[in-house]
CSV table of C-alpha atoms in Angstrom, one decimal:
chain,number,residue,atom,x,y,z
A,1,MET,CA,-21.0,43.3,80.3
A,2,GLU,CA,-17.3,43.3,81.1
A,3,LEU,CA,-15.7,40.1,82.3
A,4,SER,CA,-14.9,41.5,85.7
A,5,GLU,CA,-18.6,42.6,86.1
A,6,PHE,CA,-19.8,39.2,85.2
A,7,ILE,CA,-17.4,37.6,87.7
A,8,SER,CA,-18.4,40.0,90.5
A,9,ALA,CA,-22.0,39.0,90.0
A,10,ILE,CA,-21.3,35.4,90.8
A,11,PRO,CA,-22.8,34.5,94.2
A,12,SER,CA,-19.9,33.2,96.4
A,13,GLN,CA,-22.1,30.7,98.3
A,14,ASP,CA,-23.2,29.0,95.1
A,15,ARG,CA,-21.4,26.8,92.5
A,16,PRO,CA,-22.9,28.0,89.2
A,17,ILE,CA,-22.1,26.2,86.0
A,18,LEU,CA,-20.9,28.4,83.1
A,19,GLY,CA,-20.8,27.0,79.6
A,20,ILE,CA,-18.3,28.6,77.2
A,21,ASP,CA,-19.7,27.6,73.8
A,22,GLY,CA,-18.5,28.3,70.3
A,23,LEU,CA,-17.5,26.7,67.1
A,24,SER,CA,-13.9,25.4,66.4
A,25,ARG,CA,-11.2,28.1,66.7
A,26,SER,CA,-13.7,30.7,67.9
A,27,GLY,CA,-11.4,31.6,70.8
A,28,LYS,CA,-12.9,29.5,73.6
A,29,THR,CA,-9.5,28.4,75.1
A,30,THR,CA,-8.1,31.9,75.0
A,31,PHE,CA,-11.3,33.3,76.6
A,32,VAL,CA,-11.2,30.7,79.4
A,33,GLU,CA,-7.6,31.6,80.1
A,34,GLN,CA,-8.6,35.2,80.5
A,35,LEU,CA,-11.5,34.2,82.7
A,36,ARG,CA,-9.1,32.0,84.8
A,37,GLU,CA,-6.8,35.1,85.4
A,38,CYS,CA,-9.8,37.2,86.4
A,39,LEU,CA,-11.1,34.6,88.8
A,40,GLU,CA,-7.7,34.2,90.4
A,41,GLN,CA,-7.3,38.0,90.8
A,42,GLU,CA,-10.8,38.1,92.4
A,43,GLY,CA,-10.0,35.1,94.7
A,44,ILE,CA,-12.9,33.1,93.4
A,45,ALA,CA,-12.6,29.3,93.4
A,46,TYR,CA,-13.2,27.6,90.1
A,47,HIS,CA,-12.8,24.4,88.1
A,48,ILE,CA,-12.4,24.2,84.3
A,49,PHE,CA,-13.5,21.3,82.1
A,50,HIS,CA,-12.7,21.1,78.4
A,51,ILE,CA,-15.4,18.9,76.8
A,52,ASP,CA,-12.8,17.6,74.2
A,53,ASP,CA,-11.0,15.9,77.1
A,54,HIS,CA,-13.9,13.5,77.2
A,55,ILE,CA,-14.3,12.3,73.6
A,56,VAL,CA,-14.6,8.7,72.7
A,57,GLU,CA,-12.0,6.4,71.1
A,58,ARG,CA,-11.3,6.8,67.3
A,59,LYS,CA,-13.1,3.6,66.3
A,60,ARG,CA,-16.3,5.0,67.8
A,61,ARG,CA,-16.1,8.3,65.9
A,62,TYR,CA,-14.4,7.6,62.6
A,63,HIS,CA,-15.3,5.3,59.7
A,64,THR,CA,-18.5,4.2,61.4
A,65,GLY,CA,-20.6,4.1,58.2
A,66,PHE,CA,-22.2,7.4,59.0
A,67,GLU,CA,-21.5,10.7,57.2
A,68,GLU,CA,-18.5,12.5,58.6
A,69,TRP,CA,-20.5,15.4,60.0
A,70,TYR,CA,-22.8,13.0,61.8
A,71,GLU,CA,-19.8,11.2,63.4
A,72,TYR,CA,-18.4,14.5,64.6
A,73,PHE,CA,-21.7,15.9,66.0
A,74,HIS,CA,-23.3,12.7,67.3
A,75,LEU,CA,-20.5,10.2,68.0
A,76,GLN,CA,-17.5,12.4,69.1
A,77,TRP,CA,-18.8,12.2,72.7
A,78,ASP,CA,-20.9,9.7,74.5
A,79,VAL,CA,-23.5,12.3,75.0
A,80,GLN,CA,-25.9,10.4,77.3
A,81,TRP,CA,-23.0,9.0,79.4
A,82,LEU,CA,-21.7,12.5,79.9
A,83,ARG,CA,-25.2,13.7,80.8
A,84,GLU,CA,-25.6,11.2,83.5
A,85,ASN,CA,-22.0,10.8,84.8
A,86,PHE,CA,-20.6,14.3,84.3
A,87,PHE,CA,-23.2,17.1,83.8
A,88,GLY,CA,-25.6,15.5,86.3
A,89,LYS,CA,-22.9,15.6,89.0
A,90,LEU,CA,-21.5,19.1,88.5
A,91,ALA,CA,-24.0,21.0,90.6
A,92,HIS,CA,-24.0,18.7,93.7
A,93,ASP,CA,-21.2,16.3,93.9
A,94,LYS,CA,-18.0,17.3,95.5
A,95,GLN,CA,-15.9,14.6,94.0
A,96,PHE,CA,-16.4,12.0,91.2
A,97,ASP,CA,-14.3,9.9,88.7
A,98,LEU,CA,-14.1,11.0,85.1
A,99,PRO,CA,-12.4,9.4,82.1
A,100,PHE,CA,-10.0,11.7,80.2
A,101,TYR,CA,-9.1,10.9,76.6
A,102,VAL,CA,-5.4,10.2,76.0
A,103,PRO,CA,-4.7,11.0,72.3
A,104,HIS,CA,-1.4,9.2,71.7
A,105,THR,CA,-2.8,5.9,73.0
A,106,ASP,CA,-6.5,6.4,72.0
A,107,THR,CA,-7.5,5.3,75.4
A,108,HIS,CA,-8.9,6.9,78.6
A,109,ASP,CA,-7.3,7.6,81.9
A,110,THR,CA,-9.8,7.8,84.8
A,111,LYS,CA,-9.1,10.6,87.2
A,112,SER,CA,-10.8,11.7,90.4
A,113,VAL,CA,-12.2,15.3,90.0
A,114,MET,CA,-12.5,17.4,93.1
A,115,LEU,CA,-14.8,20.4,92.8
A,116,PRO,CA,-14.8,23.5,95.1
A,117,LYS,CA,-17.7,23.8,97.6
A,118,ALA,CA,-18.4,27.3,96.3
A,119,GLY,CA,-17.0,28.9,93.2
A,120,LEU,CA,-17.5,28.7,89.4
A,121,ILE,CA,-17.6,25.5,87.3
A,122,ILE,CA,-16.7,26.2,83.7
A,123,VAL,CA,-17.3,23.8,80.9
A,124,GLU,CA,-15.7,24.9,77.6
A,125,GLY,CA,-16.3,23.3,74.2
A,126,VAL,CA,-18.2,23.0,71.0
A,127,PHE,CA,-21.9,22.0,70.8
A,128,LEU,CA,-22.5,22.7,74.5
A,129,GLN,CA,-26.1,23.8,73.9
A,130,ARG,CA,-27.2,20.4,72.5
A,131,LYS,CA,-30.6,19.4,74.1
A,132,GLU,CA,-29.0,16.7,76.3
A,133,TRP,CA,-26.7,19.1,78.1
A,134,LYS,CA,-28.3,22.6,77.9
A,135,GLU,CA,-30.3,22.4,81.1
A,136,TYR,CA,-27.3,22.0,83.3
A,137,TYR,CA,-25.8,25.5,82.7
A,138,ASP,CA,-26.7,28.4,84.8
A,139,HIS,CA,-25.2,30.8,82.2
A,140,ILE,CA,-23.9,30.3,78.7
A,141,ILE,CA,-21.5,32.5,76.8
A,142,PHE,CA,-21.3,31.9,73.0
A,143,LEU,CA,-18.2,33.1,71.2
A,144,ASP,CA,-19.3,34.1,67.7
A,145,CYS,CA,-16.7,34.2,64.9
A,146,PRO,CA,-17.1,34.0,61.1
A,147,ARG,CA,-16.1,30.6,59.5
A,148,GLU,CA,-13.3,32.0,57.3
A,149,LYS,CA,-11.7,33.9,60.2
A,150,ARG,CA,-11.8,30.7,62.3
A,151,PHE,CA,-10.3,28.7,59.4
A,152,MET,CA,-7.4,31.1,59.1
A,153,ARG,CA,-6.5,30.4,62.7
A,154,GLU,CA,-5.8,26.8,61.8
A,155,SER,CA,-2.2,25.7,61.2
A,156,GLU,CA,-1.0,25.7,57.6
A,157,ILE,CA,-0.8,21.9,57.5
A,158,THR,CA,-4.4,21.6,58.8
A,159,LYS,CA,-5.7,24.2,56.3
A,160,GLN,CA,-4.4,22.0,53.4
A,161,ASN,CA,-7.2,19.5,54.1
A,162,ARG,CA,-10.2,21.9,53.5
A,163,GLU,CA,-12.3,19.0,52.3
A,164,LYS,CA,-12.3,17.5,55.8
A,165,PHE,CA,-13.6,20.8,57.2
A,166,GLU,CA,-16.3,20.9,54.6
A,167,LYS,CA,-17.5,17.3,55.1
A,168,ARG,CA,-16.9,16.8,58.8
A,169,TYR,CA,-16.7,20.0,60.8
A,170,TRP,CA,-18.6,22.6,58.9
A,171,LYS,CA,-21.6,20.4,58.1
A,172,ALA,CA,-21.8,19.5,61.8
A,173,GLU,CA,-21.5,23.2,62.8
A,174,ASP,CA,-24.3,24.2,60.3
A,175,TYR,CA,-26.5,21.4,61.8
A,176,TYR,CA,-25.8,22.7,65.3
A,177,MET,CA,-26.4,26.4,64.4
A,178,GLU,CA,-29.7,25.6,62.5
A,179,THR,CA,-31.1,23.0,64.9
A,180,PHE,CA,-30.1,24.4,68.4
A,181,ARG,CA,-29.8,28.2,67.5
A,182,PRO,CA,-27.1,28.8,70.1
A,183,LEU,CA,-26.8,32.5,69.3
A,184,GLU,CA,-30.4,33.0,70.4
A,185,SER,CA,-30.3,30.8,73.5
A,186,ALA,CA,-27.0,31.9,75.0
A,187,ASP,CA,-27.1,34.4,77.8
A,188,PHE,CA,-24.2,36.4,76.3
A,189,VAL,CA,-22.8,36.4,72.8
A,190,LEU,CA,-19.3,37.7,72.3
A,191,LYS,CA,-17.8,38.5,68.9
A,192,THR,CA,-14.3,37.2,68.6
């Protein structure tokens, strides 16, 4: 299905929630920008959330005594808090407060979020189809991209620390792919 066909199928009176799932560097942000442009051209209201804007402080996700992959998958976000105070509000609440992570201070800045009465709510990020969050999406698109291709999209400096990818990111990705099978459960899978 073409992006414009998908957008035109969105009921204007509803506020469907679309998850843009995919592993790191699979093209999620680029895809969401293309989606934003189409929505604006079609005159459809929308709101975009990036799940990485809502990670926890470093002390809660690094050097915790758990393996690095576990920290990344299980501790990067307060999964239950987001379920109750973010995902649980997306379909019905018009406005709510949400903490946004501030990297340079390793703190959170709470902002009031205003959602359109009708339009598309987009949540973009990694591991979106975990069991605690999956039920909240009306549609899920999974961006599928081979690991080495994704790794080549990293900066040269970042690529020098391949061991971190192997211990932290790739083990967590393998766990996600094997446990939650996002390729099978997504409504649409796009090769990127």
